[in-house]
Amino acid sequence: MDTHVTIDIRASYLTTCIVLRRIVLTSIDQSFERINVSGFQMPVQFSVESIDYLADKFNNCGSLSDESLSYLTRQATSLISILLQDACKVLRKCRRNSLTAEDFAFALKLHQLEPMYGGYTISNHHRSSFQKLKKDNRNVYYIDDQVIPLDQLIQSHLKVPLDISLRVHWLAVNGKQPEVIENPTVDISVRSIPKKRFTKSSHILSTEQQIYFKNLTETCISSNESKRKQALAILSSDHSLQAILSRLILFISEGIRVNLSPQAPTDRSIFLNLLIQMSDGLLQNEELNLKAYLHYFFPAVLSCLLARRTSHDHWSLRDLAGKCSGKIIRKYATAANDLQQRTINVFYRILNSNEEEYTWPTRYGAFVGLCEMNSKVIIQLIFPLVKRLGERIRLISDVESSERLTEVIVKFLTMAYRSIDNKIESNEKKLYEQFGSYFAPLIQQQLILLL
């Protein structure tokens, strides 16, 4: 980013505050008190045109550059998303179903941000409105208080005063009140709202469902290939699995955890492959919704993808786990849960780590996980790392790891490069500048084979 853009972004900090406050006040004033949390969905991003309009309206420094507007758009989207999530937390703590401006005010206070002025809250009897006052060539906005006629105030009845309350108790003995049944202690604690107790109940399956679950799981991990294929086909197509979905997810996650532990047998790749195939079958089933079980399901898949060397043949396990990871991201990642960005941060940190911190099989899994998301991730994140990765792969002493890494990197880079450049006969100099001397000839060879 050049110096002009940096100064432009810093100079537009006040614009960011004004724009965000305008968005918040407008949204709160119109419909925040009517929003139902269960049906609320945060848009992926505010449009650049809306931010540009508000910046031109409230900023006296002139128009902003495209990079500054893009920066302000990302900041506005991120800040509003975080504030709405915290406001929903306040809402759930208060045991309510509708989001109000007071919840949003608590979220602003939690992040030490300036509160909203003039917002409509439950405690207000009417909507407050700003009044404009011009003073010393400056526009000052204030809230006009409700005007109460003096005669109405004089003629109004006085409030009934609090009555005096007396309580009979035993005399104190040596300065202390005796604790006996006839002399109960005065409860001076604040009246607390009684807690609603929920009875714990387990999800009980019928006898038929238990038999179905037992036969299905045993067949999925059996050695009979034909029956196993039939069981995997059931996982990918049967819509009645929703009743036993929680048990299936628990079976997969616990099976992966046990087989990845140090106490597990030496050769664990076969059983882990079968469990990941079950995961892939569940992801292919369009009738099932795994969103409620991602906190069990997704870590188990990532464990197979990023674990240290589990057995001699672990590359196919990482490839299949990477495909499952990409399907989960594409299907369940939203702007609210930020699942894709958090997963990208984990993978990117592993690829940029030192030699001693992570093994090359783990880096292989991180690379496959990034590439299986989409080609945009490859172009924006992998392309800048290819040169340095090539120089590091040259120095790997393990021949198998070096060959596997080279093969998978060339495969995904060729697909991504072809999607952005349809000219197969791209000049050799451009390939060498972008991918380095290690990967450029291999990618060029693959592009020629695709002719």
Short mmCIF file of C-alpha atoms in Angstrom, two decimals:
data_model
loop_
_atom_site.label_atom_id
_atom_site.label_comp_id
_atom_site.label_asym_id
_atom_site.label_seq_id
_atom_site.Cartn_x
_atom_site.Cartn_y
_atom_site.Cartn_z
CA MET A 1 0.00 0.00 0.00
CA ASP A 2 1.50 3.37 -0.99
CA THR A 3 1.96 6.41 1.30
CA HIS A 4 -1.04 8.25 -0.14
CA VAL A 5 -3.40 5.37 0.63
CA THR A 6 -1.98 4.96 4.15
CA ILE A 7 -2.50 8.65 4.94
CA ASP A 8 -5.92 8.46 3.33
CA ILE A 9 -6.98 5.55 5.54
CA ARG A 10 -5.65 7.19 8.70
CA ALA A 11 -7.33 10.46 7.81
CA SER A 12 -10.63 8.66 7.34
CA TYR A 13 -10.76 7.27 10.89
CA LEU A 14 -13.32 9.90 11.86
CA THR A 15 -15.31 8.99 8.77
CA THR A 16 -15.36 5.36 9.91
CA CYS A 17 -16.84 6.33 13.28
CA ILE A 18 -19.46 8.57 11.68
CA VAL A 19 -20.40 5.98 9.07
CA LEU A 20 -20.68 3.18 11.61
CA ARG A 21 -22.72 5.33 13.99
CA ARG A 22 -25.04 6.37 11.16
CA ILE A 23 -25.57 2.72 10.15
CA VAL A 24 -26.20 1.65 13.74
CA LEU A 25 -28.58 4.51 14.54
CA THR A 26 -30.56 4.00 11.35
CA SER A 27 -30.87 0.25 11.89
CA ILE A 28 -31.72 0.57 15.58
CA ASP A 29 -34.23 3.37 15.02
CA GLN A 30 -36.11 1.41 12.39
CA SER A 31 -36.35 -2.24 13.34
CA PHE A 32 -33.86 -3.53 15.91
CA GLU A 33 -36.55 -3.82 18.55
CA ARG A 34 -38.52 -6.14 16.26
CA ILE A 35 -35.69 -8.43 15.11
CA ASN A 36 -36.07 -12.07 16.04
CA VAL A 37 -32.69 -13.61 16.81
CA SER A 38 -33.49 -17.01 15.34
CA GLY A 39 -34.30 -15.49 11.94
CA PHE A 40 -31.53 -12.88 11.85
CA GLN A 41 -28.76 -13.26 9.30
CA MET A 42 -25.89 -10.84 8.90
CA PRO A 43 -25.18 -9.87 5.28
CA VAL A 44 -21.84 -11.00 3.95
CA GLN A 45 -20.62 -7.43 3.47
CA PHE A 46 -21.92 -3.88 3.23
CA SER A 47 -21.80 -2.53 -0.30
CA VAL A 48 -18.97 -0.17 -1.18
CA GLU A 49 -21.51 2.20 -2.76
CA SER A 50 -23.35 2.71 0.54
CA ILE A 51 -20.11 3.42 2.42
CA ASP A 52 -19.04 5.80 -0.37
CA TYR A 53 -22.36 7.66 -0.13
CA LEU A 54 -22.15 8.04 3.66
CA ALA A 55 -18.49 9.06 3.47
CA ASP A 56 -19.30 11.79 0.93
CA LYS A 57 -22.21 12.96 3.05
CA PHE A 58 -20.43 13.18 6.41
CA ASN A 59 -16.79 13.68 5.40
CA ASN A 60 -15.51 17.16 4.60
CA CYS A 61 -12.09 15.96 3.41
CA GLY A 62 -13.22 15.08 -0.11
CA SER A 63 -13.69 11.73 -1.79
CA LEU A 64 -11.79 8.65 -0.64
CA SER A 65 -9.78 6.26 -2.75
CA ASP A 66 -11.04 2.79 -3.72
CA GLU A 67 -8.68 1.06 -1.28
CA SER A 68 -9.84 3.31 1.56
CA LEU A 69 -13.50 2.56 0.78
CA SER A 70 -12.76 -1.17 0.63
CA TYR A 71 -10.99 -0.92 3.99
CA LEU A 72 -13.90 0.99 5.54
CA THR A 73 -16.38 -1.54 4.14
CA ARG A 74 -14.54 -4.49 5.70
CA GLN A 75 -14.18 -2.67 9.03
CA ALA A 76 -17.87 -1.70 9.09
CA THR A 77 -18.98 -5.26 8.29
CA SER A 78 -16.68 -6.80 10.88
CA LEU A 79 -17.59 -4.32 13.64
CA ILE A 80 -21.36 -4.55 13.10
CA SER A 81 -21.15 -8.36 12.99
CA ILE A 82 -19.21 -8.53 16.29
CA LEU A 83 -21.54 -6.04 17.99
CA LEU A 84 -24.65 -7.92 16.86
CA GLN A 85 -23.26 -11.22 18.15
CA ASP A 86 -22.52 -9.64 21.55
CA ALA A 87 -25.98 -8.03 21.59
CA CYS A 88 -27.50 -11.47 20.97
CA LYS A 89 -25.51 -12.80 23.94
CA VAL A 90 -27.04 -10.09 26.14
CA LEU A 91 -30.44 -11.01 24.72
CA ARG A 92 -30.04 -14.68 25.62
CA LYS A 93 -28.87 -13.81 29.14
CA CYS A 94 -32.02 -11.73 29.60
CA ARG A 95 -34.20 -14.64 28.40
CA ARG A 96 -35.91 -12.60 25.70
CA ASN A 97 -36.73 -13.26 22.05
CA SER A 98 -36.53 -9.75 20.56
CA LEU A 99 -33.39 -7.67 20.14
CA THR A 100 -33.62 -4.09 21.43
CA ALA A 101 -31.46 -1.01 21.29
CA GLU A 102 -30.50 -1.52 24.94
CA ASP A 103 -28.88 -4.86 24.05
CA PHE A 104 -26.86 -3.11 21.38
CA ALA A 105 -25.91 -0.37 23.86
CA PHE A 106 -24.53 -3.01 26.24
CA ALA A 107 -22.50 -4.46 23.34
CA LEU A 108 -21.03 -1.02 22.63
CA LYS A 109 -20.18 -0.62 26.30
CA LEU A 110 -18.53 -4.05 26.35
CA HIS A 111 -16.15 -3.00 23.58
CA GLN A 112 -15.55 0.42 25.20
CA LEU A 113 -17.14 2.26 22.29
CA GLU A 114 -19.02 5.54 22.45
CA PRO A 115 -22.69 4.92 23.28
CA MET A 116 -25.58 5.80 20.99
CA TYR A 117 -27.40 9.02 21.66
CA GLY A 118 -31.07 9.39 20.91
CA GLY A 119 -31.69 5.70 20.34
CA TYR A 120 -35.11 4.24 21.01
CA THR A 121 -35.13 2.03 24.12
CA ILE A 122 -37.78 0.28 26.18
CA SER A 123 -37.46 2.80 29.01
CA ASN A 124 -38.35 5.70 26.69
CA HIS A 125 -42.02 6.57 26.33
CA HIS A 126 -41.49 8.20 22.97
CA ARG A 127 -38.89 8.24 20.27
CA SER A 128 -36.20 10.82 20.93
CA SER A 129 -35.29 13.05 18.03
CA PHE A 130 -32.25 15.23 17.41
CA GLN A 131 -32.64 18.98 17.08
CA LYS A 132 -30.18 21.05 15.09
CA LEU A 133 -28.62 24.15 16.61
CA LYS A 134 -26.11 26.34 14.81
CA LYS A 135 -23.56 27.85 17.17
CA ASP A 136 -20.22 29.49 16.29
CA ASN A 137 -20.52 28.32 12.67
CA ARG A 138 -20.86 24.74 13.89
CA ASN A 139 -23.83 22.42 13.76
CA VAL A 140 -24.67 21.07 17.23
CA TYR A 141 -27.26 18.34 17.66
CA TYR A 142 -29.15 17.83 20.91
CA ILE A 143 -32.13 15.82 22.11
CA ASP A 144 -35.23 17.87 22.72
CA ASP A 145 -36.70 16.95 26.10
CA GLN A 146 -40.41 16.47 26.57
CA VAL A 147 -42.15 19.71 27.52
CA ILE A 148 -44.43 19.40 30.58
CA PRO A 149 -46.92 22.26 31.14
CA LEU A 150 -46.51 23.94 34.53
CA ASP A 151 -50.22 23.97 35.35
CA GLN A 152 -50.43 20.25 34.66
CA LEU A 153 -47.52 19.65 37.03
CA ILE A 154 -49.15 21.78 39.77
CA GLN A 155 -52.56 20.14 39.46
CA SER A 156 -51.21 16.59 39.43
CA HIS A 157 -51.70 14.47 42.55
CA LEU A 158 -48.80 13.72 44.82
CA LYS A 159 -47.47 10.21 44.88
CA VAL A 160 -48.42 8.09 47.86
CA PRO A 161 -45.47 7.98 50.27
CA LEU A 162 -44.03 4.68 51.43
CA ASP A 163 -45.64 3.37 54.59
CA ILE A 164 -43.64 2.69 57.74
CA SER A 165 -43.05 -1.01 58.36
CA LEU A 166 -42.35 -2.52 61.78
CA ARG A 167 -41.00 -5.97 62.58
CA VAL A 168 -41.06 -7.69 65.97
CA HIS A 169 -37.96 -9.66 66.95
CA TRP A 170 -36.08 -10.77 70.04
CA LEU A 171 -33.78 -8.44 71.87
CA ALA A 172 -30.09 -8.74 71.13
CA VAL A 173 -28.00 -10.65 73.65
CA ASN A 174 -24.55 -9.16 74.09
CA GLY A 175 -25.01 -7.22 70.90
CA LYS A 176 -26.03 -10.27 68.85
CA GLN A 177 -29.45 -11.41 67.77
CA PRO A 178 -30.02 -15.02 68.91
CA GLU A 179 -30.57 -17.47 66.08
CA VAL A 180 -33.63 -19.41 67.18
CA ILE A 181 -36.73 -20.61 65.35
CA GLU A 182 -38.90 -17.90 66.91
CA ASN A 183 -36.47 -15.20 65.76
CA PRO A 184 -35.92 -15.61 61.99
CA THR A 185 -33.24 -13.55 60.33
CA VAL A 186 -34.30 -10.70 58.10
CA ASP A 187 -33.61 -11.36 54.45
CA ILE A 188 -31.96 -8.18 53.19
CA SER A 189 -30.73 -9.67 49.93
CA VAL A 190 -32.01 -8.33 46.64
CA ARG A 191 -35.02 -10.18 45.35
CA SER A 192 -33.72 -12.60 42.76
CA ILE A 193 -35.60 -13.97 39.80
CA PRO A 194 -36.26 -17.67 40.31
CA LYS A 195 -34.17 -19.78 38.01
CA LYS A 196 -36.02 -21.92 35.55
CA ARG A 197 -34.86 -25.47 36.00
CA PHE A 198 -34.70 -27.73 33.00
CA THR A 199 -34.94 -31.44 33.42
CA LYS A 200 -32.14 -33.34 31.73
CA SER A 201 -33.34 -36.00 29.36
CA SER A 202 -31.33 -38.15 27.00
CA HIS A 203 -32.31 -38.81 23.42
CA ILE A 204 -33.63 -42.35 23.68
CA LEU A 205 -33.75 -44.41 20.50
CA SER A 206 -36.33 -47.03 19.81
CA THR A 207 -35.30 -50.68 19.58
CA GLU A 208 -35.49 -50.60 15.79
CA GLN A 209 -33.32 -47.47 15.63
CA GLN A 210 -30.73 -49.01 17.95
CA ILE A 211 -30.53 -52.14 15.78
CA TYR A 212 -30.31 -49.97 12.65
CA PHE A 213 -27.50 -47.87 14.15
CA LYS A 214 -25.56 -50.96 15.28
CA ASN A 215 -25.80 -52.72 11.91
CA LEU A 216 -25.00 -49.56 9.96
CA THR A 217 -21.84 -48.70 11.93
CA GLU A 218 -20.58 -52.27 11.94
CA THR A 219 -21.08 -52.56 8.19
CA CYS A 220 -19.32 -49.24 7.49
CA ILE A 221 -16.11 -50.47 9.18
CA SER A 222 -16.34 -54.10 8.10
CA SER A 223 -13.90 -55.82 5.76
CA ASN A 224 -16.63 -56.79 3.28
CA GLU A 225 -16.23 -54.20 0.54
CA SER A 226 -19.59 -54.75 -1.19
CA LYS A 227 -21.57 -54.37 2.05
CA ARG A 228 -19.45 -51.40 3.04
CA LYS A 229 -20.28 -49.63 -0.23
CA GLN A 230 -23.98 -50.25 0.38
CA ALA A 231 -23.72 -48.80 3.89
CA LEU A 232 -21.88 -45.71 2.61
CA ALA A 233 -24.57 -45.28 -0.05
CA ILE A 234 -27.19 -45.32 2.72
CA LEU A 235 -25.28 -42.61 4.60
CA SER A 236 -25.22 -40.39 1.53
CA SER A 237 -28.90 -40.77 0.57
CA ASP A 238 -31.13 -41.87 3.49
CA HIS A 239 -33.08 -38.92 4.94
CA SER A 240 -34.24 -40.92 7.98
CA LEU A 241 -30.74 -40.76 9.50
CA GLN A 242 -31.57 -37.48 11.25
CA ALA A 243 -32.88 -39.42 14.27
CA ILE A 244 -29.54 -41.18 14.81
CA LEU A 245 -27.32 -38.40 13.42
CA SER A 246 -25.98 -37.39 16.83
CA ARG A 247 -24.95 -40.99 17.55
CA LEU A 248 -23.24 -41.28 14.17
CA ILE A 249 -21.28 -38.06 14.72
CA LEU A 250 -20.23 -39.23 18.18
CA PHE A 251 -19.19 -42.61 16.77
CA ILE A 252 -16.99 -40.93 14.14
CA SER A 253 -15.41 -38.35 16.47
CA GLU A 254 -14.69 -40.84 19.25
CA GLY A 255 -13.33 -43.38 16.78
CA ILE A 256 -10.92 -40.81 15.35
CA ARG A 257 -9.87 -39.64 18.82
CA VAL A 258 -9.13 -43.17 20.04
CA ASN A 259 -7.21 -44.17 16.91
CA LEU A 260 -5.11 -41.00 16.92
CA SER A 261 -4.06 -41.42 20.56
CA PRO A 262 -0.53 -42.66 21.36
CA GLN A 263 -1.96 -45.86 22.91
CA ALA A 264 -3.60 -46.89 19.62
CA PRO A 265 -2.17 -49.71 17.47
CA THR A 266 0.59 -48.95 15.00
CA ASP A 267 -1.40 -49.31 11.77
CA ARG A 268 -4.41 -47.04 12.17
CA SER A 269 -4.84 -45.70 8.66
CA ILE A 270 -7.37 -48.35 7.53
CA PHE A 271 -9.86 -47.64 10.32
CA LEU A 272 -9.33 -43.87 10.06
CA ASN A 273 -9.96 -44.02 6.32
CA LEU A 274 -13.23 -45.83 6.92
CA LEU A 275 -14.34 -43.21 9.45
CA ILE A 276 -13.49 -40.37 7.07
CA GLN A 277 -15.43 -42.16 4.33
CA MET A 278 -18.42 -42.19 6.69
CA SER A 279 -17.94 -38.45 7.23
CA ASP A 280 -17.84 -37.88 3.49
CA GLY A 281 -21.04 -39.89 3.08
CA LEU A 282 -22.86 -37.75 5.66
CA LEU A 283 -21.69 -34.57 3.93
CA GLN A 284 -23.03 -35.82 0.60
CA ASN A 285 -26.49 -36.34 2.10
CA GLU A 286 -28.47 -33.20 1.24
CA GLU A 287 -31.28 -34.14 3.64
CA LEU A 288 -29.08 -33.95 6.76
CA ASN A 289 -28.09 -30.77 8.58
CA LEU A 290 -24.79 -31.15 10.43
CA LYS A 291 -24.59 -27.54 11.63
CA ALA A 292 -25.53 -28.41 15.21
CA TYR A 293 -22.75 -31.03 15.42
CA LEU A 294 -19.84 -29.15 13.83
CA HIS A 295 -18.08 -28.69 17.18
CA TYR A 296 -17.67 -32.49 17.31
CA PHE A 297 -17.44 -33.24 13.60
CA PHE A 298 -15.08 -30.60 12.20
CA PRO A 299 -12.25 -31.00 14.78
CA ALA A 300 -12.23 -34.76 14.13
CA VAL A 301 -11.79 -34.17 10.38
CA LEU A 302 -9.04 -31.60 11.00
CA SER A 303 -7.26 -34.03 13.32
CA CYS A 304 -6.97 -36.58 10.50
CA LEU A 305 -5.84 -33.81 8.16
CA LEU A 306 -3.16 -32.23 10.37
CA ALA A 307 -2.02 -35.07 12.62
CA ARG A 308 1.59 -36.23 12.62
CA ARG A 309 2.48 -39.35 10.69
CA THR A 310 -0.25 -41.79 11.72
CA SER A 311 1.01 -44.76 9.67
CA HIS A 312 3.02 -45.56 6.59
CA ASP A 313 0.10 -44.91 4.21
CA HIS A 314 -1.43 -41.69 5.51
CA TRP A 315 -1.45 -39.59 2.34
CA SER A 316 -4.80 -40.90 1.07
CA LEU A 317 -6.29 -40.22 4.51
CA ARG A 318 -5.16 -36.59 4.35
CA ASP A 319 -6.50 -36.20 0.80
CA LEU A 320 -9.96 -37.47 1.79
CA ALA A 321 -9.97 -35.42 5.02
CA GLY A 322 -9.05 -32.33 2.98
CA LYS A 323 -12.03 -32.91 0.67
CA CYS A 324 -14.33 -33.26 3.69
CA SER A 325 -12.90 -30.07 5.18
CA GLY A 326 -13.56 -28.17 1.95
CA LYS A 327 -17.15 -29.45 1.80
CA ILE A 328 -17.78 -28.36 5.40
CA ILE A 329 -16.41 -24.87 4.70
CA ARG A 330 -18.42 -24.42 1.50
CA LYS A 331 -21.63 -25.73 3.06
CA TYR A 332 -21.66 -24.30 6.59
CA ALA A 333 -19.31 -21.29 6.66
CA THR A 334 -21.13 -17.99 7.14
CA ALA A 335 -20.18 -14.43 7.99
CA ALA A 336 -21.60 -14.94 11.49
CA ASN A 337 -19.58 -18.01 12.55
CA ASP A 338 -16.44 -16.90 10.62
CA LEU A 339 -15.59 -20.56 10.09
CA GLN A 340 -13.69 -20.14 6.84
CA GLN A 341 -11.42 -17.34 8.06
CA ARG A 342 -10.54 -19.12 11.30
CA THR A 343 -9.70 -22.32 9.42
CA ILE A 344 -7.60 -20.40 6.89
CA ASN A 345 -5.64 -18.80 9.73
CA VAL A 346 -4.78 -22.24 11.15
CA PHE A 347 -3.67 -23.66 7.80
CA TYR A 348 -1.72 -20.53 6.83
CA ARG A 349 0.13 -20.46 10.17
CA ILE A 350 1.21 -24.08 9.67
CA LEU A 351 2.53 -23.39 6.16
CA ASN A 352 4.51 -20.37 7.36
CA SER A 353 5.94 -22.10 10.44
CA ASN A 354 9.53 -23.09 11.10
CA GLU A 355 10.98 -26.45 10.12
CA GLU A 356 10.96 -27.82 13.68
CA GLU A 357 7.48 -26.71 14.68
CA TYR A 358 5.43 -28.90 12.31
CA THR A 359 6.23 -31.98 10.24
CA TRP A 360 6.01 -32.01 6.45
CA PRO A 361 3.02 -34.40 6.47
CA THR A 362 1.19 -31.83 8.63
CA ARG A 363 2.10 -29.09 6.14
CA TYR A 364 0.85 -31.36 3.37
CA GLY A 365 -2.53 -31.57 5.13
CA ALA A 366 -2.66 -27.79 5.64
CA PHE A 367 -1.92 -27.21 1.95
CA VAL A 368 -4.60 -29.67 0.83
CA GLY A 369 -7.10 -28.11 3.26
CA LEU A 370 -6.48 -24.63 1.83
CA CYS A 371 -6.65 -25.74 -1.80
CA GLU A 372 -9.88 -27.72 -1.34
CA MET A 373 -11.77 -24.57 -0.27
CA ASN A 374 -11.82 -22.77 -3.63
CA SER A 375 -9.51 -21.42 -6.33
CA LYS A 376 -9.71 -17.90 -4.90
CA VAL A 377 -7.89 -19.05 -1.76
CA ILE A 378 -5.17 -20.65 -3.90
CA ILE A 379 -4.65 -17.49 -5.95
CA GLN A 380 -4.59 -15.09 -3.00
CA LEU A 381 -2.73 -17.16 -0.39
CA ILE A 382 -0.82 -20.00 -2.06
CA PHE A 383 0.61 -18.20 -5.10
CA PRO A 384 2.75 -15.79 -3.00
CA LEU A 385 4.15 -18.74 -0.97
CA VAL A 386 5.08 -21.01 -3.87
CA LYS A 387 8.60 -19.68 -4.44
CA ARG A 388 9.64 -20.11 -0.81
CA LEU A 389 7.92 -23.50 -0.58
CA GLY A 390 9.87 -24.71 -3.59
CA GLU A 391 13.20 -23.76 -2.03
CA ARG A 392 12.26 -25.49 1.22
CA ILE A 393 11.06 -28.66 -0.53
CA ARG A 394 14.42 -28.93 -2.31
CA LEU A 395 16.09 -29.42 1.07
CA ILE A 396 13.74 -32.17 2.38
CA SER A 397 15.67 -35.35 3.09
CA ASP A 398 12.55 -37.55 3.05
CA VAL A 399 12.09 -38.48 -0.61
CA GLU A 400 8.48 -39.65 -0.19
CA SER A 401 7.37 -36.43 1.50
CA SER A 402 9.13 -34.35 -1.14
CA GLU A 403 7.48 -36.22 -4.01
CA ARG A 404 4.01 -36.11 -2.45
CA LEU A 405 4.24 -32.39 -1.71
CA THR A 406 5.53 -31.60 -5.18
CA GLU A 407 2.78 -33.66 -6.81
CA VAL A 408 -0.11 -32.09 -4.91
CA ILE A 409 1.24 -28.53 -5.23
CA VAL A 410 1.72 -28.86 -9.00
CA LYS A 411 -1.77 -30.37 -9.33
CA PHE A 412 -3.63 -27.55 -7.56
CA LEU A 413 -1.46 -24.73 -8.93
CA THR A 414 -1.98 -25.93 -12.50
CA MET A 415 -5.77 -25.98 -12.05
CA ALA A 416 -5.83 -22.52 -10.46
CA TYR A 417 -3.43 -21.00 -12.99
CA ARG A 418 -5.44 -22.37 -15.90
CA SER A 419 -8.64 -20.86 -14.47
CA ILE A 420 -7.16 -17.33 -14.53
CA ASP A 421 -5.03 -17.67 -17.68
CA ASN A 422 -6.55 -19.60 -20.57
CA LYS A 423 -3.44 -19.15 -22.68
CA ILE A 424 -1.67 -22.47 -22.23
CA GLU A 425 1.35 -21.18 -24.10
CA SER A 426 2.03 -18.55 -21.40
CA ASN A 427 5.54 -17.19 -21.58
CA GLU A 428 8.10 -19.08 -19.60
CA LYS A 429 9.46 -15.94 -17.96
CA LYS A 430 6.11 -15.18 -16.30
CA LEU A 431 5.90 -18.69 -14.84
CA TYR A 432 9.42 -18.50 -13.45
CA GLU A 433 8.76 -15.09 -11.89
CA GLN A 434 5.59 -16.27 -10.20
CA PHE A 435 6.42 -19.85 -9.16
CA GLY A 436 10.22 -20.00 -9.05
CA SER A 437 12.70 -22.34 -10.66
CA TYR A 438 11.44 -25.44 -8.82
CA PHE A 439 7.74 -25.44 -9.72
CA ALA A 440 7.71 -23.40 -12.97
CA PRO A 441 8.98 -26.17 -15.32
CA LEU A 442 6.67 -28.75 -13.70
CA ILE A 443 3.62 -26.51 -14.06
CA GLN A 444 4.55 -25.65 -17.63
CA GLN A 445 4.80 -29.36 -18.44
CA GLN A 446 1.34 -29.99 -16.98
CA LEU A 447 -0.13 -27.09 -18.96
CA ILE A 448 1.28 -28.56 -22.17
CA LEU A 449 -0.24 -31.96 -21.36
CA LEU A 450 -3.67 -30.34 -21.00
CA LEU A 451 -3.63 -29.22 -24.64
#
